[in-house]
Short mmCIF file of C-alpha atoms and ligand atoms in Angstrom, two decimals:
data_model
loop_
_atom_site.label_atom_id
_atom_site.label_comp_id
_atom_site.label_asym_id
_atom_site.label_seq_id
_atom_site.Cartn_x
_atom_site.Cartn_y
_atom_site.Cartn_z
CA UNK A 1 81.60 -179.42 41.88
CA UNK A 2 81.87 -182.69 39.96
CA UNK A 3 82.73 -185.48 42.37
CA UNK A 4 84.40 -188.19 40.29
CA UNK A 5 86.18 -188.85 37.02
CA UNK A 6 86.82 -191.86 34.81
CA UNK A 7 90.34 -193.01 34.06
CA UNK A 8 91.09 -195.40 31.21
CA UNK A 9 94.30 -197.35 30.71
CA UNK A 10 94.60 -198.51 27.11
CA UNK A 11 97.53 -200.86 26.73
CA UNK A 12 98.63 -203.35 24.12
CA UNK A 13 97.22 -206.16 26.31
CA UNK A 14 94.72 -204.74 28.79
CA UNK A 15 91.93 -202.22 28.57
CA UNK A 16 90.94 -201.02 32.02
CA UNK A 17 88.71 -198.27 33.28
CA UNK A 18 87.92 -196.95 36.74
CA UNK A 19 85.62 -194.40 38.31
CA UNK A 20 87.68 -192.56 40.92
CA UNK A 21 86.49 -189.91 43.34
CA UNK A 22 88.07 -186.48 43.77
CA UNK A 23 89.49 -187.83 47.04
CA UNK A 24 91.28 -190.64 45.16
CA UNK A 25 88.89 -193.37 46.27
CA UNK A 26 88.31 -196.05 43.61
CA UNK A 27 84.55 -196.37 43.21
CA UNK A 28 84.62 -199.17 40.65
CA UNK A 29 87.14 -200.73 38.31
CA UNK A 30 86.52 -202.65 35.08
CA UNK A 31 89.26 -204.83 33.61
CA UNK A 32 89.09 -206.14 30.06
CA UNK A 33 91.41 -207.20 27.27
CA UNK A 34 92.51 -205.03 24.36
CA UNK A 35 91.25 -206.93 21.32
CA UNK A 36 94.06 -205.89 18.99
CA UNK A 37 93.13 -208.48 16.36
CA UNK A 38 89.56 -207.13 16.16
CA UNK A 39 90.86 -203.76 15.02
CA UNK A 40 90.69 -200.15 16.10
CA UNK A 41 86.94 -199.67 15.81
CA UNK A 42 86.26 -202.64 18.14
CA UNK A 43 88.75 -201.32 20.70
CA UNK A 44 87.19 -197.84 20.68
CA UNK A 45 83.72 -199.38 21.02
CA UNK A 46 84.86 -201.50 23.99
CA UNK A 47 86.37 -198.43 25.59
CA UNK A 48 83.21 -196.37 25.12
CA UNK A 49 81.13 -199.24 26.57
CA UNK A 50 83.30 -199.38 29.70
CA UNK A 51 83.11 -195.60 30.15
CA UNK A 52 79.33 -195.58 29.70
CA UNK A 53 78.91 -198.44 32.18
CA UNK A 54 80.70 -196.42 34.85
CA UNK A 55 78.92 -193.18 33.97
CA UNK A 56 75.51 -194.87 34.08
CA UNK A 57 76.28 -196.18 37.56
CA UNK A 58 77.67 -192.98 39.09
CA UNK A 59 75.79 -190.34 37.11
CA UNK A 60 76.62 -187.98 34.25
CA UNK A 61 76.02 -184.89 36.38
CA UNK A 62 78.84 -185.61 38.82
CA UNK A 63 81.39 -186.65 36.15
CA UNK A 64 84.36 -184.26 35.80
CA UNK A 65 85.56 -185.87 32.58
CA UNK A 66 87.48 -188.79 31.15
CA UNK A 67 91.25 -189.27 31.01
CA UNK A 68 92.89 -191.91 28.84
CA UNK A 69 96.45 -193.17 29.22
CA UNK A 70 97.93 -194.70 26.05
CA UNK A 71 101.36 -195.94 24.97
CA UNK A 72 103.08 -193.69 22.44
CA UNK A 73 103.58 -189.97 22.04
CA UNK A 74 100.57 -187.74 22.42
CA UNK A 75 100.33 -184.62 20.32
CA UNK A 76 98.64 -182.74 23.15
CA UNK A 77 96.99 -179.99 21.13
CA UNK A 78 95.61 -182.33 18.46
CA UNK A 79 94.73 -185.16 20.89
CA UNK A 80 96.41 -187.64 18.52
CA UNK A 81 98.67 -190.62 19.15
CA UNK A 82 101.89 -191.02 17.18
CA UNK A 83 104.71 -193.55 17.33
CA UNK A 84 102.98 -196.22 19.41
CA UNK A 85 104.58 -199.61 18.76
CA UNK A 86 101.90 -201.33 20.87
CA UNK A 87 98.94 -199.76 19.06
CA UNK A 88 99.97 -199.31 15.42
CA UNK A 89 96.35 -198.94 14.26
CA UNK A 90 96.00 -195.77 16.31
CA UNK A 91 98.82 -193.93 14.50
CA UNK A 92 97.61 -190.38 13.89
CA UNK A 93 94.10 -191.23 15.13
CA UNK A 94 92.26 -188.41 16.95
CA UNK A 95 91.27 -190.66 19.89
CA UNK A 96 90.15 -187.97 22.33
CA UNK A 97 87.87 -186.26 19.77
CA UNK A 98 86.35 -189.60 18.69
CA UNK A 99 85.62 -190.85 22.21
CA UNK A 100 84.40 -187.42 23.30
CA UNK A 101 81.98 -187.29 20.36
CA UNK A 102 80.53 -190.69 21.26
CA UNK A 103 80.09 -190.11 24.99
CA UNK A 104 79.42 -186.35 24.99
CA UNK A 105 82.01 -185.64 27.70
CA UNK A 106 85.44 -183.98 27.52
CA UNK A 107 88.28 -186.50 27.06
CA UNK A 108 91.95 -185.87 27.81
CA UNK A 109 94.73 -188.08 26.40
CA UNK A 110 98.06 -188.66 28.07
CA UNK A 111 101.06 -190.90 27.49
CA UNK A 112 100.78 -193.94 29.80
CA UNK A 113 104.11 -193.39 31.55
CA UNK A 114 103.29 -189.71 32.13
CA UNK A 115 99.91 -190.80 33.51
CA UNK A 116 101.64 -193.26 35.87
CA UNK A 117 103.93 -190.48 37.14
CA UNK A 118 100.91 -188.25 37.69
CA UNK A 119 99.14 -191.09 39.52
CA UNK A 120 102.12 -191.55 41.87
CA UNK A 121 102.10 -187.81 42.53
CA UNK A 122 98.36 -187.78 43.26
CA UNK A 123 97.86 -190.94 45.34
CA UNK A 124 101.19 -192.81 45.51
CA UNK A 125 104.76 -192.36 46.70
CA UNK A 126 104.90 -188.75 45.48
CA UNK A 127 101.97 -187.36 47.45
CA UNK A 128 104.16 -185.12 49.60
CA UNK A 129 106.09 -183.47 46.73
CA UNK A 130 105.29 -181.36 43.66
CA UNK A 131 108.27 -182.46 41.59
CA UNK A 132 109.33 -186.00 40.74
CA UNK A 133 110.56 -188.32 38.01
CA UNK A 134 109.14 -191.83 37.62
CA UNK A 135 111.02 -194.56 35.75
CA UNK A 136 109.03 -197.68 34.88
CA UNK A 137 111.20 -200.73 34.29
CA UNK A 138 109.46 -203.14 31.94
CA UNK A 139 109.95 -204.36 28.38
CA UNK A 140 111.51 -200.94 27.89
CA UNK A 141 111.85 -198.08 30.34
CA UNK A 142 109.11 -195.49 30.36
CA UNK A 143 109.29 -192.29 32.25
CA UNK A 144 107.28 -189.35 33.38
CA UNK A 145 108.39 -186.00 34.77
CA UNK A 146 106.11 -184.12 37.15
CA UNK A 147 107.09 -180.49 37.61
CA UNK A 148 105.16 -178.15 39.89
CA UNK A 149 102.44 -180.80 40.14
CA UNK A 150 101.90 -181.25 36.41
CA UNK A 151 103.28 -183.44 33.62
CA UNK A 152 106.20 -181.86 31.82
CA UNK A 153 105.31 -182.28 28.13
CA UNK A 154 107.95 -180.52 26.12
CA UNK A 155 106.86 -178.61 23.06
CA UNK A 156 105.35 -181.57 21.17
CA UNK A 157 104.46 -183.77 24.15
CA UNK A 158 107.54 -185.94 23.75
CA UNK A 159 109.42 -185.04 26.96
CA UNK A 160 110.22 -187.59 29.65
CA UNK A 161 111.71 -190.30 27.42
CA UNK A 162 114.21 -191.21 30.11
CA UNK A 163 114.55 -194.77 28.77
CA UNK A 164 116.45 -193.42 25.79
CA UNK A 165 119.10 -191.49 27.69
CA UNK A 166 122.51 -192.74 26.56
CA UNK A 167 124.28 -194.52 29.42
CA UNK A 168 126.84 -196.51 27.37
CA UNK A 169 128.11 -194.53 24.34
CA UNK A 170 128.93 -197.68 22.33
CA UNK A 171 126.33 -199.90 24.02
CA UNK A 172 123.57 -202.16 22.76
CA UNK A 173 121.59 -200.97 19.73
CA UNK A 174 118.09 -199.69 20.53
CA UNK A 175 114.91 -199.66 18.45
CA UNK A 176 114.99 -195.86 18.56
CA UNK A 177 118.14 -195.84 16.40
CA UNK A 178 120.56 -194.96 19.21
CA UNK A 179 123.12 -197.20 20.93
CA UNK A 180 123.42 -197.72 24.68
CA UNK A 181 120.03 -196.38 25.74
CA UNK A 182 119.18 -196.84 29.42
CA UNK A 183 116.40 -199.31 28.53
CA UNK A 184 118.87 -201.56 26.68
CA UNK A 185 120.91 -201.85 29.90
CA UNK A 186 118.43 -201.67 32.78
CA UNK A 187 114.95 -202.84 31.70
CA UNK A 188 113.47 -206.27 32.53
CA UNK A 189 114.25 -207.20 28.92
CA UNK A 190 117.88 -206.16 29.39
CA UNK A 191 118.18 -208.21 32.61
CA UNK A 192 116.82 -211.27 30.79
CA UNK A 193 119.21 -210.71 27.85
CA UNK A 194 122.18 -210.46 30.21
CA UNK A 195 120.98 -213.69 31.85
CA UNK A 196 121.08 -215.44 28.49
CA UNK A 197 124.56 -214.05 27.80
CA UNK A 198 125.65 -215.47 31.16
CA UNK A 199 124.50 -218.90 30.02
CA UNK A 200 121.32 -219.19 32.10
CA UNK A 201 119.43 -220.60 29.09
CA UNK A 202 117.39 -219.42 26.12
CA UNK A 203 114.09 -218.79 27.87
CA UNK A 204 115.61 -216.88 30.82
CA UNK A 205 113.41 -214.10 32.22
CA UNK A 206 114.30 -211.26 34.59
CA UNK A 207 112.44 -213.19 37.33
CA UNK A 208 114.73 -216.19 36.74
CA UNK A 209 117.78 -213.95 37.16
CA UNK A 210 116.29 -212.57 40.39
CA UNK A 211 115.68 -216.10 41.71
CA UNK A 212 119.27 -217.07 40.94
CA UNK A 213 120.57 -213.95 42.69
CA UNK A 214 118.54 -214.86 45.78
CA UNK A 215 120.10 -218.33 45.70
CA UNK A 216 123.49 -216.66 45.83
CA UNK A 217 124.47 -217.02 42.16
CA UNK A 218 127.41 -214.65 41.67
CA UNK A 219 126.78 -214.07 37.95
CA UNK A 220 123.13 -213.15 38.60
CA UNK A 221 124.29 -210.67 41.23
CA UNK A 222 126.69 -209.09 38.75
CA UNK A 223 123.80 -208.63 36.31
CA UNK A 224 121.87 -206.60 38.88
CA UNK A 225 124.99 -204.60 39.76
CA UNK A 226 125.47 -203.79 36.06
CA UNK A 227 121.80 -202.85 35.71
CA UNK A 228 121.97 -200.75 38.90
CA UNK A 229 125.03 -198.87 37.63
CA UNK A 230 123.25 -198.03 34.37
CA UNK A 231 120.25 -196.75 36.33
CA UNK A 232 122.52 -194.73 38.60
CA UNK A 233 124.25 -193.03 35.66
CA UNK A 234 120.86 -191.97 34.28
CA UNK A 235 119.43 -190.88 37.62
CA UNK A 236 122.57 -188.85 38.42
CA UNK A 237 121.96 -186.85 35.25
CA UNK A 238 118.30 -186.37 36.14
CA UNK A 239 119.26 -185.18 39.64
CA UNK A 240 121.82 -182.78 38.15
CA UNK A 241 119.30 -181.38 35.68
CA UNK A 242 116.20 -181.11 37.86
CA UNK A 243 117.25 -180.99 41.53
CA UNK A 244 113.87 -182.61 42.29
CA UNK A 245 113.38 -184.11 45.76
CA UNK A 246 112.14 -187.51 44.53
CA UNK A 247 112.96 -190.12 41.86
CA UNK A 248 110.74 -193.20 41.75
CA UNK A 249 111.20 -196.64 40.22
CA UNK A 250 108.41 -199.07 39.36
CA UNK A 251 107.99 -202.25 37.34
CA UNK A 252 108.77 -205.97 37.41
CA UNK A 253 112.44 -205.83 38.56
CA UNK A 254 111.53 -203.84 41.71
CA UNK A 255 111.66 -206.89 44.05
CA UNK A 256 115.37 -207.15 43.16
CA UNK A 257 115.92 -203.71 44.76
CA UNK A 258 118.45 -205.01 47.31
CA UNK A 259 120.55 -206.45 44.49
CA UNK A 260 120.64 -203.39 42.19
CA UNK A 261 120.09 -200.40 44.51
CA UNK A 262 123.56 -200.34 46.16
CA UNK A 263 125.28 -200.05 42.75
CA UNK A 264 122.67 -197.48 41.64
CA UNK A 265 123.11 -195.33 44.75
CA UNK A 266 126.92 -195.50 44.58
CA UNK A 267 126.80 -194.32 40.96
CA UNK A 268 124.47 -191.40 41.74
CA UNK A 269 126.64 -190.42 44.71
CA UNK A 270 129.75 -190.48 42.52
CA UNK A 271 128.27 -188.58 39.59
CA UNK A 272 126.01 -185.96 41.12
CA UNK A 273 127.28 -183.03 43.16
CA UNK A 274 123.63 -182.03 43.59
CA UNK A 275 122.90 -185.44 45.14
CA UNK A 276 125.85 -185.05 47.51
CA UNK A 277 124.68 -181.62 48.66
CA UNK A 278 120.88 -181.73 48.51
CA UNK A 279 118.51 -184.11 50.26
CA UNK A 280 117.25 -186.33 47.43
CA UNK A 281 115.21 -189.51 47.67
CA UNK A 282 115.38 -192.44 45.23
CA UNK A 283 112.58 -194.82 46.17
CA UNK A 284 110.13 -197.48 45.06
CA UNK A 285 106.84 -196.30 43.56
CA UNK A 286 103.85 -197.66 45.47
CA UNK A 287 100.90 -197.94 43.05
CA UNK A 288 102.33 -200.56 40.67
CA UNK A 289 100.09 -201.22 37.67
CA UNK A 290 97.37 -199.00 39.13
CA UNK A 291 99.44 -195.80 38.80
CA UNK A 292 98.38 -195.20 35.19
CA UNK A 293 94.69 -195.55 36.01
CA UNK A 294 94.98 -193.06 38.88
CA UNK A 295 96.90 -190.62 36.69
CA UNK A 296 94.39 -190.90 33.84
CA UNK A 297 91.53 -190.26 36.26
CA UNK A 298 93.35 -187.25 37.71
CA UNK A 299 93.67 -185.52 34.31
CA UNK A 300 90.13 -184.04 34.28
CA UNK A 301 90.70 -182.67 37.80
CA UNK A 302 93.79 -180.74 36.73
CA UNK A 303 93.63 -177.04 36.05
CA UNK A 304 92.99 -176.76 32.29
CA UNK A 305 95.36 -173.85 32.02
CA UNK A 306 98.28 -175.98 33.15
CA UNK A 307 97.94 -178.19 30.10
CA UNK A 308 98.49 -175.28 27.72
ZN1 ZN B 401 116.62 -195.91 22.57
#
């Protein structure tokens, strides 16, 4: 049985790859930059070089395959990326077929947030369950749904877009065309925007708002309560729909947990009968930025049949 796989995390900023054993042990990790300005061909070449470096070190015979996590929707059957704002040059590009051709090994693509959810299920906070939802709070809010141990894809691979659930019907406009999406009211970007509205200054970041809250600033605390309520509204719906045992949060605003979680929990309690009646955990994810790498590496180990 093949003993390790290679996971790749292709982001708009970083290009990372890791050889990870079947037991979840990281054998070696390579971290590089995504050279967006050099163009698609250069990025694919860099990626192939990283993969080959790891394969040369740990052997082609023991390699289960390669998994790549990328931002954007993945048309699972075609192995193509569509709608990635971070990697516009990869629109419609058959990345898995191209990389597979160059390295001679099967390659599986997955959306980066789905990969992160899978990583948390494999080696993170979701190890003891088969069903979970992960929400990643960042510039936007990404999400991944793990059902029965596998990523829930939907019919075109576009499921799990929890960041675009409507939480305020007439709320802030979102890049997706909707108003009041969760990510416009609860992401790091949204926290920073609320900070600017509160008069904290033009360059205010979500970290600045957190610092102010820690210093006892009442307006900063209200921002986190508002953000927590928005999260709670969304999570209550997820709990009502899925009745999963675990909902995880990750991303930059996580240290502010004590400021936003009480409002979040109160909202879920108020809005979800399922939450009131069934033991349900809402917790911090534990792998941070590594979750996507773990999830990407896990893809080749998954039962092929489960991916349809
Ligand atoms: Zn949206």
